[in-house]
């Protein structure tokens, strides 16, 4: 097995990956489902997907858990402000439960569009309230909590190593004149359980030994991760904005409750930046994956765009840069489609040898810019046997997940339908008459405008005519006819 080196935030250094558990336990902080995920959020999930796919490609078994935060995440990570879920429900004029379901399904649609593998377990915070209460009780029994008028808090002064993970200076954390700590004893103390307001009723609240209320955001991840993964958890991932507060709090409460090391390897992805500032929902100017689709850019072009920078480096977003990635993806498909087909047997040793530089880059802390350069070198090398090259594409796409194994090969007629070049003006084979191709074009336009009902009706109509439709990652379609061995690939 190849050696994998990962940058561990806890040690601030690259370390050889040596998991404790089999399967490898991998926990990823999931979305707070009060709004659409923006593409900055999705960059983190792409990086985590590359990590998971790399582990699988190297032969590890992985147990992947990603939570859904559907309660308790306040507008400030420091336990102040409105509950994001309640705020989202008010904005949309729906119940909190409806909001959670709507944006959970939209998030799952987004990650499917980006070829991100689903986690093995999707725990929802609202399904694990009893586990959270038990964890707070354990902390209470061990003397790590205190009560205020608005909740139960974790006393960070009782956890001496609290500042270590984020490399905080304890002296700089003293409350000054401008810091309103309320009843907190220390500025880094955080809520484990918040009491519901006495003058109003929340949509989400539960009975507890301390009174009616709801869990603090940080306790949710500890309770759910420890419910499904043994400690120490091998890998815990998230965005770099989680280091300072959320993950420091997770470590404190988890290790205080169990006396065990919580996580062995911490990995964090950097921000997607827009005009030199991170993309965030709070600013209101965030970009969703639907915005990318509306611009007629395939979602996998955004996955390709994420590979243009190391996951630990900020990535500047621009529409020009994204369109350049879409063009690169199209060139990649074209290069792969031109590889001659071959039935020649190929050994795994041959493939691994040719992809040596590719895997060396991937195993060096997921260096995807270098990995993509190495992969392009393989595709351009005319000395490599076509059969070997085709197997290299399959092997590399286990990690890249750019739909490279779906790229059509030889015996394919490529068409591009537009107002300037309609079907009747193109040289079409007899098994694909112009009226049939025009109908396929209508389905493409229906899909592009999200008229899925019409698209499905046309698909059924074509199926009855012996035409099988396969949608391609770049927004086009591959058509097979029962009357011919030839295929037609049609682009919008």
CSV table of N, CA and C in Angstrom, one decimal, residues 330-425:
chain,number,residue,atom,x,y,z
A,330,UNK,N,-13.7,20.1,-20.8
A,330,UNK,CA,-14.1,19.7,-22.2
A,330,UNK,C,-12.9,19.1,-22.9
A,331,UNK,N,-11.8,19.8,-22.8
A,331,UNK,CA,-10.5,19.3,-23.4
A,331,UNK,C,-10.1,17.9,-22.9
A,332,UNK,N,-10.4,17.7,-21.6
A,332,UNK,CA,-10.0,16.5,-21.0
A,332,UNK,C,-10.9,15.4,-21.6
A,333,UNK,N,-12.2,15.6,-21.7
A,333,UNK,CA,-13.1,14.7,-22.3
A,333,UNK,C,-12.7,14.4,-23.7
A,334,UNK,N,-12.3,15.4,-24.5
A,334,UNK,CA,-11.9,15.2,-25.9
A,334,UNK,C,-10.7,14.3,-26.0
A,335,UNK,N,-9.7,14.6,-25.1
A,335,UNK,CA,-8.5,13.8,-25.1
A,335,UNK,C,-8.8,12.4,-24.8
A,336,UNK,N,-9.7,12.1,-23.9
A,336,UNK,CA,-10.0,10.7,-23.5
A,336,UNK,C,-10.8,10.0,-24.6
A,337,UNK,N,-11.7,10.8,-25.2
A,337,UNK,CA,-12.5,10.1,-26.3
A,337,UNK,C,-11.6,9.8,-27.5
A,338,UNK,N,-10.5,10.4,-27.6
A,338,UNK,CA,-9.6,10.1,-28.8
A,338,UNK,C,-8.7,8.9,-28.5
A,339,UNK,N,-8.7,8.4,-27.3
A,339,UNK,CA,-7.8,7.2,-27.0
A,339,UNK,C,-8.5,6.0,-27.8
A,340,UNK,N,-7.7,5.3,-28.6
A,340,UNK,CA,-8.3,4.2,-29.4
A,340,UNK,C,-8.7,3.1,-28.4
A,341,UNK,N,-9.8,2.4,-28.7
A,341,UNK,CA,-10.2,1.3,-27.9
A,341,UNK,C,-9.3,0.1,-28.1
A,342,UNK,N,-9.1,-0.7,-27.1
A,342,UNK,CA,-8.3,-1.9,-27.1
A,342,UNK,C,-8.7,-2.9,-26.1
A,343,UNK,N,-8.7,-4.2,-26.5
A,343,UNK,CA,-9.0,-5.3,-25.6
A,343,UNK,C,-7.8,-5.9,-25.0
A,344,UNK,N,-6.6,-5.3,-25.2
A,344,UNK,CA,-5.4,-5.8,-24.7
A,344,UNK,C,-5.4,-5.8,-23.1
A,345,UNK,N,-5.1,-7.0,-22.5
A,345,UNK,CA,-5.0,-7.0,-21.1
A,345,UNK,C,-3.9,-6.1,-20.5
A,346,UNK,N,-4.2,-5.5,-19.4
A,346,UNK,CA,-3.3,-4.6,-18.7
A,346,UNK,C,-3.2,-5.0,-17.3
A,347,UNK,N,-2.0,-5.0,-16.8
A,347,UNK,CA,-1.7,-5.4,-15.4
A,347,UNK,C,-1.9,-4.1,-14.5
A,348,UNK,N,-2.2,-4.4,-13.2
A,348,UNK,CA,-2.3,-3.3,-12.3
A,348,UNK,C,-1.0,-2.6,-12.1
A,349,UNK,N,0.1,-3.4,-12.2
A,349,UNK,CA,1.5,-2.9,-12.0
A,349,UNK,C,1.8,-1.9,-13.1
A,350,UNK,N,1.4,-2.2,-14.3
A,350,UNK,CA,1.6,-1.2,-15.4
A,350,UNK,C,0.9,0.1,-15.2
A,351,UNK,N,-0.4,0.0,-14.7
A,351,UNK,CA,-1.1,1.2,-14.5
A,351,UNK,C,-0.5,2.0,-13.4
A,352,UNK,N,-0.1,1.3,-12.3
A,352,UNK,CA,0.4,2.0,-11.1
A,352,UNK,C,1.8,2.7,-11.5
A,353,UNK,N,2.5,2.0,-12.4
A,353,UNK,CA,3.8,2.6,-12.8
A,353,UNK,C,3.6,3.9,-13.6
A,354,UNK,N,2.7,3.8,-14.5
A,354,UNK,CA,2.4,5.0,-15.4
A,354,UNK,C,1.8,6.2,-14.6
A,355,UNK,N,1.0,5.8,-13.6
A,355,UNK,CA,0.4,6.8,-12.7
A,355,UNK,C,1.2,7.2,-11.5
A,356,UNK,N,2.5,6.8,-11.5
A,356,UNK,CA,3.3,7.0,-10.4
A,356,UNK,C,3.4,8.5,-9.9
A,357,UNK,N,3.5,9.4,-10.8
A,357,UNK,CA,3.6,10.8,-10.4
A,357,UNK,C,2.2,11.3,-9.9
A,358,UNK,N,1.2,10.8,-10.5
A,358,UNK,CA,-0.2,11.2,-10.1
A,358,UNK,C,-0.4,10.8,-8.7
A,359,UNK,N,-0.1,9.5,-8.3
A,359,UNK,CA,-0.4,9.1,-7.0
A,359,UNK,C,0.6,9.7,-6.0
A,360,UNK,N,1.8,10.0,-6.4
A,360,UNK,CA,2.8,10.6,-5.5
A,360,UNK,C,2.2,12.0,-5.1
A,361,UNK,N,1.6,12.7,-6.1
A,361,UNK,CA,1.0,14.0,-5.7
A,361,UNK,C,-0.2,13.9,-4.8
A,362,UNK,N,-1.1,12.9,-5.1
A,362,UNK,CA,-2.3,12.7,-4.3
A,362,UNK,C,-1.9,12.3,-2.9
A,363,UNK,N,-0.9,11.5,-2.8
A,363,UNK,CA,-0.5,11.0,-1.4
A,363,UNK,C,0.4,12.0,-0.7
A,364,UNK,N,0.7,13.1,-1.3
A,364,UNK,CA,1.4,14.2,-0.6
A,364,UNK,C,0.4,15.2,-0.2
A,365,UNK,N,-0.4,14.9,0.8
A,365,UNK,CA,-1.4,15.8,1.3
A,365,UNK,C,-2.4,16.3,0.2
A,366,UNK,N,-2.8,15.3,-0.6
A,366,UNK,CA,-3.9,15.6,-1.6
A,366,UNK,C,-3.5,16.8,-2.5
A,367,UNK,N,-2.4,16.8,-3.1
A,367,UNK,CA,-1.9,17.9,-3.9
A,367,UNK,C,-2.5,17.8,-5.3
A,368,UNK,N,-3.8,18.3,-5.5
A,368,UNK,CA,-4.5,18.1,-6.7
A,368,UNK,C,-4.0,18.9,-7.9
A,369,UNK,N,-3.5,20.1,-7.7
A,369,UNK,CA,-2.9,20.8,-8.9
A,369,UNK,C,-1.8,20.0,-9.5
A,370,UNK,N,-0.9,19.4,-8.6
A,370,UNK,CA,0.2,18.6,-9.2
A,370,UNK,C,-0.3,17.3,-9.7
A,371,UNK,N,-1.3,16.7,-9.1
A,371,UNK,CA,-1.9,15.5,-9.6
A,371,UNK,C,-2.5,15.7,-11.0
A,372,UNK,N,-3.2,16.8,-11.2
A,372,UNK,CA,-3.9,17.0,-12.5
A,372,UNK,C,-2.8,17.2,-13.6
A,373,UNK,N,-1.7,17.9,-13.2
A,373,UNK,CA,-0.6,18.1,-14.2
A,373,UNK,C,0.0,16.8,-14.6
A,374,UNK,N,0.1,15.9,-13.6
A,374,UNK,CA,0.7,14.5,-13.9
A,374,UNK,C,-0.3,13.7,-14.8
A,375,UNK,N,-1.6,13.9,-14.5
A,375,UNK,CA,-2.6,13.1,-15.3
A,375,UNK,C,-2.6,13.6,-16.7
A,376,UNK,N,-2.5,14.9,-16.9
A,376,UNK,CA,-2.4,15.5,-18.3
A,376,UNK,C,-1.2,14.9,-19.0
A,377,UNK,N,-0.1,14.8,-18.3
A,377,UNK,CA,1.1,14.3,-18.9
A,377,UNK,C,0.9,12.9,-19.5
A,378,UNK,N,0.2,12.1,-18.7
A,378,UNK,CA,-0.1,10.7,-19.1
A,378,UNK,C,-1.0,10.7,-20.4
A,379,UNK,N,-2.0,11.6,-20.4
A,379,UNK,CA,-2.9,11.6,-21.6
A,379,UNK,C,-2.1,12.1,-22.9
A,380,UNK,N,-1.2,13.0,-22.7
A,380,UNK,CA,-0.4,13.5,-23.8
A,380,UNK,C,0.7,12.7,-24.3
A,381,UNK,N,1.1,11.7,-23.5
A,381,UNK,CA,2.3,10.9,-23.8
A,381,UNK,C,1.9,9.8,-24.9
A,382,UNK,N,2.3,10.0,-26.1
A,382,UNK,CA,2.0,9.1,-27.2
A,382,UNK,C,2.7,7.8,-27.1
A,383,UNK,N,3.7,7.7,-26.2
A,383,UNK,CA,4.5,6.4,-26.1
A,383,UNK,C,3.7,5.4,-25.2
A,384,UNK,N,2.7,5.9,-24.5
A,384,UNK,CA,2.0,5.0,-23.6
A,384,UNK,C,0.9,4.2,-24.4
A,385,UNK,N,0.9,2.9,-24.2
A,385,UNK,CA,0.0,2.0,-25.0
A,385,UNK,C,-1.5,2.5,-24.7
A,386,UNK,N,-2.3,2.6,-25.7
A,386,UNK,CA,-3.7,3.0,-25.5
A,386,UNK,C,-4.5,2.2,-24.5
A,387,UNK,N,-4.2,0.9,-24.4
A,387,UNK,CA,-4.9,0.1,-23.4
A,387,UNK,C,-4.5,0.5,-22.0
A,388,UNK,N,-3.2,0.7,-21.8
A,388,UNK,CA,-2.7,1.2,-20.5
A,388,UNK,C,-3.3,2.5,-20.2
A,389,UNK,N,-3.3,3.4,-21.2
A,389,UNK,CA,-3.8,4.8,-21.0
A,389,UNK,C,-5.3,4.7,-20.5
A,390,UNK,N,-6.1,3.9,-21.2
A,390,UNK,CA,-7.5,3.8,-20.8
A,390,UNK,C,-7.7,3.3,-19.4
A,391,UNK,N,-6.9,2.3,-19.0
A,391,UNK,CA,-7.0,1.8,-17.6
A,391,UNK,C,-6.5,2.9,-16.6
A,392,UNK,N,-5.5,3.7,-17.1
A,392,UNK,CA,-5.1,4.8,-16.2
A,392,UNK,C,-6.2,5.8,-16.0
A,393,UNK,N,-7.0,6.1,-17.0
A,393,UNK,CA,-8.2,7.0,-16.9
A,393,UNK,C,-9.1,6.4,-15.8
A,394,UNK,N,-9.4,5.2,-15.9
A,394,UNK,CA,-10.4,4.6,-15.0
A,394,UNK,C,-9.8,4.7,-13.5
A,395,UNK,N,-8.5,4.4,-13.4
A,395,UNK,CA,-7.9,4.4,-12.1
A,395,UNK,C,-7.9,5.8,-11.5
A,396,UNK,N,-7.5,6.7,-12.3
A,396,UNK,CA,-7.4,8.1,-11.8
A,396,UNK,C,-8.7,8.7,-11.5
A,397,UNK,N,-9.8,8.3,-12.2
A,397,UNK,CA,-11.1,8.9,-12.0
A,397,UNK,C,-11.7,8.3,-10.7
A,398,UNK,N,-11.2,7.2,-10.2
A,398,UNK,CA,-11.6,6.8,-8.9
A,398,UNK,C,-11.4,7.9,-7.8
A,399,UNK,N,-10.5,8.8,-8.1
A,399,UNK,CA,-10.2,9.9,-7.2
A,399,UNK,C,-10.7,11.2,-7.7
A,400,UNK,N,-10.5,11.4,-9.0
A,400,UNK,CA,-10.9,12.7,-9.6
A,400,UNK,C,-12.4,12.8,-9.7
A,401,UNK,N,-13.1,11.7,-10.0
A,401,UNK,CA,-14.5,11.7,-10.1
A,401,UNK,C,-15.1,12.8,-11.0
A,402,UNK,N,-14.5,12.9,-12.2
A,402,UNK,CA,-14.9,13.9,-13.2
A,402,UNK,C,-15.7,13.3,-14.3
A,403,UNK,N,-16.2,12.1,-14.1
A,403,UNK,CA,-17.0,11.4,-15.1
A,403,UNK,C,-16.2,11.0,-16.3
A,404,UNK,N,-14.9,10.7,-16.1
A,404,UNK,CA,-14.0,10.4,-17.2
A,404,UNK,C,-14.3,9.0,-17.8
A,405,UNK,N,-14.9,8.1,-17.0
A,405,UNK,CA,-15.2,6.8,-17.5
A,405,UNK,C,-16.5,6.8,-18.3
A,406,UNK,N,-17.2,7.9,-18.3
A,406,UNK,CA,-18.5,8.0,-19.1
A,406,UNK,C,-18.3,8.7,-20.4
A,407,UNK,N,-17.1,9.1,-20.7
A,407,UNK,CA,-16.8,9.8,-22.0
A,407,UNK,C,-16.9,8.8,-23.1
A,408,UNK,N,-17.7,9.1,-24.1
A,408,UNK,CA,-17.9,8.2,-25.2
A,408,UNK,C,-16.6,8.0,-26.0
A,409,UNK,N,-16.5,6.8,-26.6
A,409,UNK,CA,-15.3,6.5,-27.4
A,409,UNK,C,-15.6,6.5,-28.9
A,410,UNK,N,-14.9,5.6,-29.6
A,410,UNK,CA,-15.0,5.7,-31.0
A,410,UNK,C,-16.4,5.2,-31.5
A,411,UNK,N,-16.6,5.3,-32.8
A,411,UNK,CA,-17.9,5.0,-33.4
A,411,UNK,C,-19.0,5.9,-32.9
A,412,UNK,N,-18.6,7.2,-32.7
A,412,UNK,CA,-19.5,8.2,-32.2
A,412,UNK,C,-19.6,9.4,-33.1
A,413,UNK,N,-20.8,9.8,-33.4
A,413,UNK,CA,-21.0,11.0,-34.2
A,413,UNK,C,-21.3,12.2,-33.2
A,414,UNK,N,-20.5,13.2,-33.3
A,414,UNK,CA,-20.6,14.4,-32.4
A,414,UNK,C,-21.4,15.5,-33.1
A,415,UNK,N,-22.4,16.0,-32.4
A,415,UNK,CA,-23.2,17.0,-33.0
A,415,UNK,C,-23.4,18.2,-32.0
A,416,UNK,N,-23.5,19.4,-32.5
A,416,UNK,CA,-23.8,20.5,-31.6
A,416,UNK,C,-25.0,21.2,-32.2
A,417,UNK,N,-26.1,21.2,-31.5
A,417,UNK,CA,-27.3,21.9,-32.0
A,417,UNK,C,-27.4,23.3,-31.6
A,418,UNK,N,-27.7,24.2,-32.5
A,418,UNK,CA,-27.8,25.6,-32.2
A,418,UNK,C,-28.7,26.2,-33.3
A,419,UNK,N,-29.1,27.5,-33.1
A,419,UNK,CA,-29.9,28.1,-34.1
A,419,UNK,C,-29.2,28.2,-35.4
A,420,UNK,N,-27.9,28.3,-35.4
A,420,UNK,CA,-27.1,28.4,-36.7
A,420,UNK,C,-27.0,27.0,-37.3
A,421,UNK,N,-27.0,26.0,-36.5
A,421,UNK,CA,-26.8,24.6,-37.1
A,421,UNK,C,-27.8,23.7,-36.6
A,422,UNK,N,-29.1,23.9,-37.0
A,422,UNK,CA,-30.2,23.0,-36.6
A,422,UNK,C,-30.0,21.6,-37.2
A,423,UNK,N,-30.8,20.6,-36.7
A,423,UNK,CA,-30.6,19.3,-37.1
A,423,UNK,C,-30.7,19.1,-38.6
A,424,UNK,N,-31.7,19.8,-39.2
A,424,UNK,CA,-31.9,19.6,-40.7
A,424,UNK,C,-30.7,20.0,-41.5
A,425,UNK,N,-29.8,20.8,-41.0
A,425,UNK,CA,-28.7,21.3,-41.8
A,425,UNK,C,-27.4,20.4,-41.6
